[in-house]
mmCIF file of C-alpha atoms in Angstrom:
data_model
loop_
_atom_site.group_PDB
_atom_site.id
_atom_site.type_symbol
_atom_site.label_atom_id
_atom_site.label_comp_id
_atom_site.label_asym_id
_atom_site.label_seq_id
_atom_site.Cartn_x
_atom_site.Cartn_y
_atom_site.Cartn_z
ATOM 1 C CA UNK A 1 19.462 11.587 -9.162
ATOM 2 C CA UNK A 2 18.194 12.799 -12.519
ATOM 3 C CA UNK A 3 19.235 9.543 -14.146
ATOM 4 C CA UNK A 4 17.381 7.528 -11.499
ATOM 5 C CA UNK A 5 14.290 9.708 -11.999
ATOM 6 C CA UNK A 6 14.469 9.168 -15.761
ATOM 7 C CA UNK A 7 14.747 5.385 -15.298
ATOM 8 C CA UNK A 8 11.742 5.401 -12.962
ATOM 9 C CA UNK A 9 9.692 7.241 -15.577
ATOM 10 C CA UNK A 10 10.601 4.653 -18.199
ATOM 11 C CA UNK A 11 9.944 1.726 -15.888
ATOM 12 C CA UNK A 12 6.553 2.005 -14.166
ATOM 13 C CA UNK A 13 7.397 -0.773 -11.685
ATOM 14 C CA UNK A 14 10.413 1.219 -10.430
ATOM 15 C CA UNK A 15 8.221 4.317 -10.053
ATOM 16 C CA UNK A 16 5.591 2.379 -8.088
ATOM 17 C CA UNK A 17 8.180 0.649 -5.919
ATOM 18 C CA UNK A 18 10.103 3.876 -5.233
ATOM 19 C CA UNK A 19 6.918 5.718 -4.305
ATOM 20 C CA UNK A 20 5.834 2.794 -2.126
ATOM 21 C CA UNK A 21 9.143 2.911 -0.224
ATOM 22 C CA UNK A 22 8.863 6.698 0.125
ATOM 23 C CA UNK A 23 5.318 6.358 1.472
ATOM 24 C CA UNK A 24 6.323 3.630 3.909
ATOM 25 C CA UNK A 25 9.422 5.434 5.154
ATOM 26 C CA UNK A 26 7.715 8.768 5.691
ATOM 27 C CA UNK A 27 4.655 7.006 7.099
ATOM 28 C CA UNK A 28 6.843 5.297 9.683
ATOM 29 C CA UNK A 29 8.438 8.627 10.664
ATOM 30 C CA UNK A 30 5.021 10.278 10.987
ATOM 31 C CA UNK A 31 3.664 7.318 12.962
ATOM 32 C CA UNK A 32 6.610 7.364 15.375
ATOM 33 C CA UNK A 33 6.541 11.164 15.760
ATOM 34 C CA UNK A 34 2.836 11.256 16.583
ATOM 35 C CA UNK A 35 3.178 8.313 18.955
ATOM 36 C CA UNK A 36 6.030 9.996 20.830
ATOM 37 C CA UNK A 37 4.226 13.337 20.951
ATOM 38 C CA UNK A 38 0.991 11.855 22.233
ATOM 39 C CA UNK A 39 2.629 9.673 24.871
ATOM 40 C CA UNK A 40 5.423 12.026 25.903
ATOM 41 C CA UNK A 41 3.942 15.494 25.683
ATOM 42 C CA UNK A 42 0.253 14.828 26.120
ATOM 43 C CA UNK A 43 0.520 11.839 28.469
ATOM 44 C CA UNK A 44 -1.815 9.629 26.446
ATOM 45 C CA UNK A 45 -1.568 5.886 27.039
ATOM 46 C CA UNK A 46 0.505 4.053 24.393
ATOM 47 C CA UNK A 47 -2.426 1.986 23.107
ATOM 48 C CA UNK A 48 -4.709 4.933 22.390
ATOM 49 C CA UNK A 49 -1.780 6.935 21.086
ATOM 50 C CA UNK A 50 -0.857 4.110 18.706
ATOM 51 C CA UNK A 51 -4.375 3.991 17.266
ATOM 52 C CA UNK A 52 -4.271 7.726 16.564
ATOM 53 C CA UNK A 53 -0.734 7.612 15.182
ATOM 54 C CA UNK A 54 -1.275 4.649 12.879
ATOM 55 C CA UNK A 55 -4.514 6.159 11.564
ATOM 56 C CA UNK A 56 -2.679 9.368 10.633
ATOM 57 C CA UNK A 57 0.159 7.385 9.075
ATOM 58 C CA UNK A 58 -2.241 5.254 7.036
ATOM 59 C CA UNK A 59 -4.007 8.349 5.677
ATOM 60 C CA UNK A 60 -0.618 9.873 4.848
ATOM 61 C CA UNK A 61 0.678 6.793 3.058
ATOM 62 C CA UNK A 62 -2.601 6.426 1.163
ATOM 63 C CA UNK A 63 -2.182 9.914 -0.283
ATOM 64 C CA UNK A 64 1.460 9.346 -1.262
ATOM 65 C CA UNK A 65 0.650 5.995 -2.807
ATOM 66 C CA UNK A 66 -2.352 7.539 -4.569
ATOM 67 C CA UNK A 67 -0.515 10.531 -5.994
ATOM 68 C CA UNK A 68 3.085 9.331 -6.349
ATOM 69 C CA UNK A 69 3.311 5.547 -6.398
ATOM 70 C CA UNK A 70 0.306 4.058 -8.148
ATOM 71 C CA UNK A 71 -2.029 6.810 -9.317
ATOM 72 C CA UNK A 72 -5.711 7.044 -8.570
ATOM 73 C CA UNK A 73 -8.069 4.131 -8.983
ATOM 74 C CA UNK A 74 -10.783 4.372 -11.591
ATOM 75 C CA UNK A 75 -13.743 4.174 -9.233
ATOM 76 C CA UNK A 76 -13.216 7.108 -6.872
ATOM 77 C CA UNK A 77 -11.601 7.920 -3.571
ATOM 78 C CA UNK A 78 -14.162 6.332 -1.235
ATOM 79 C CA UNK A 79 -13.985 2.867 -2.766
ATOM 80 C CA UNK A 80 -10.246 3.185 -3.189
ATOM 81 C CA UNK A 81 -9.907 4.230 0.467
ATOM 82 C CA UNK A 82 -11.933 1.253 1.652
ATOM 83 C CA UNK A 83 -9.773 -1.122 -0.382
ATOM 84 C CA UNK A 84 -6.647 0.605 0.975
ATOM 85 C CA UNK A 85 -7.906 0.096 4.522
ATOM 86 C CA UNK A 86 -8.559 -3.600 3.841
ATOM 87 C CA UNK A 87 -5.047 -4.117 2.496
ATOM 88 C CA UNK A 88 -3.437 -2.182 5.373
ATOM 89 C CA UNK A 89 -5.364 -4.162 8.007
ATOM 90 C CA UNK A 90 -4.615 -7.461 6.225
ATOM 91 C CA UNK A 91 -0.919 -6.644 5.950
ATOM 92 C CA UNK A 92 -0.810 -5.639 9.632
ATOM 93 C CA UNK A 93 -2.427 -8.933 10.630
ATOM 94 C CA UNK A 94 0.054 -10.873 8.503
ATOM 95 C CA UNK A 95 2.896 -8.818 9.943
ATOM 96 C CA UNK A 96 1.871 -9.647 13.496
ATOM 97 C CA UNK A 97 1.259 -13.324 12.701
ATOM 98 C CA UNK A 98 4.702 -13.720 11.107
ATOM 99 C CA UNK A 99 6.318 -11.794 13.963
ATOM 100 C CA UNK A 100 4.668 -14.055 16.545
ATOM 101 C CA UNK A 101 5.407 -17.222 14.535
ATOM 102 C CA UNK A 102 9.102 -16.376 14.265
ATOM 103 C CA UNK A 103 9.356 -15.553 17.975
ATOM 104 C CA UNK A 104 7.546 -18.722 18.984
ATOM 105 C CA UNK A 105 9.042 -21.011 16.350
ATOM 106 C CA UNK A 106 12.708 -20.058 16.411
ATOM 107 C CA UNK A 107 14.213 -20.496 19.875
ATOM 108 C CA UNK A 108 16.400 -17.608 20.971
ATOM 109 C CA UNK A 109 15.611 -15.357 17.999
ATOM 110 C CA UNK A 110 15.623 -11.650 18.724
ATOM 111 C CA UNK A 111 12.518 -9.521 18.403
ATOM 112 C CA UNK A 112 14.362 -7.392 15.842
ATOM 113 C CA UNK A 113 14.959 -10.387 13.562
ATOM 114 C CA UNK A 114 11.280 -11.326 13.887
ATOM 115 C CA UNK A 115 10.307 -7.743 13.077
ATOM 116 C CA UNK A 116 12.508 -7.670 9.965
ATOM 117 C CA UNK A 117 11.067 -10.970 8.694
ATOM 118 C CA UNK A 118 7.503 -9.870 9.375
ATOM 119 C CA UNK A 119 8.026 -6.480 7.772
ATOM 120 C CA UNK A 120 9.590 -7.951 4.635
ATOM 121 C CA UNK A 121 6.660 -10.290 4.114
ATOM 122 C CA UNK A 122 3.992 -7.718 4.910
ATOM 123 C CA UNK A 123 5.650 -5.192 2.578
ATOM 124 C CA UNK A 124 5.303 -7.682 -0.251
ATOM 125 C CA UNK A 125 1.655 -8.247 0.641
ATOM 126 C CA UNK A 126 1.023 -4.496 0.835
ATOM 127 C CA UNK A 127 2.725 -3.665 -2.449
ATOM 128 C CA UNK A 128 0.900 -6.446 -4.290
ATOM 129 C CA UNK A 129 -2.424 -5.507 -2.705
ATOM 130 C CA UNK A 130 -2.001 -1.838 -3.553
ATOM 131 C CA UNK A 131 -0.830 -2.528 -7.088
ATOM 132 C CA UNK A 132 -3.402 -5.185 -8.033
ATOM 133 C CA UNK A 133 -6.393 -4.406 -5.829
ATOM 134 C CA UNK A 134 -6.437 -0.856 -4.459
ATOM 135 C CA UNK A 135 -5.116 1.231 -7.335
ATOM 136 C CA UNK A 136 -6.111 -1.032 -10.192
ATOM 137 C CA UNK A 137 -6.816 0.680 -13.439
ATOM 138 C CA UNK A 138 -10.025 0.172 -15.330
ATOM 139 C CA UNK A 139 -9.617 -2.691 -17.759
ATOM 140 C CA UNK A 140 -10.502 -1.948 -21.325
ATOM 141 C CA UNK A 141 -13.532 -3.966 -22.300
ATOM 142 C CA UNK A 142 -12.527 -6.952 -24.355
ATOM 143 C CA UNK A 143 -13.395 -6.286 -27.925
ATOM 144 C CA UNK A 144 -16.157 -8.534 -29.070
ATOM 145 C CA UNK A 145 -15.922 -9.994 -32.533
ATOM 146 C CA UNK A 146 -18.290 -8.385 -34.975
ATOM 147 C CA UNK A 147 -21.600 -10.146 -35.021
ATOM 148 C CA UNK A 148 -22.502 -12.143 -38.100
ATOM 149 C CA UNK A 149 -25.852 -11.165 -39.534
ATOM 150 C CA UNK A 150 -28.356 -14.026 -39.545
ATOM 151 C CA UNK A 151 -28.899 -15.791 -42.831
ATOM 152 C CA UNK A 152 -32.279 -15.651 -44.387
ATOM 153 C CA UNK A 153 -33.848 -18.972 -45.296
ATOM 154 C CA UNK A 154 -31.359 -21.083 -43.375
#
């Protein structure tokens, strides 16, 4: 474990990817737990319960990705949170579209196979969106070449 941790510190991509997988895995467990509690114990309908559960899971994964996986963005939590929301909603839409396309386009395919394909693609979209859009670091301003003083009498 210590060796893996040391490698992740030396390789930022491994750290981001490991944190991303941690966030996603724990987010799924939180999502499922809240969904089951709201539908089973409180008798809430599964659609309303899912909205509450996925909202909690998204907030949870945002914090793990913010503090463990990618680090904070340069422009503050509100803007970062809005970008996170956009990526999560986009990835969910892609996930559903791929899921539906596989089910409709591949005769006899199981829902589980469609889910795995959709999840793999949407994970790639999420990771790229988080890494390049949500948690982007402030770019250093390109150094301008020193200005040449104007010539007199030219």
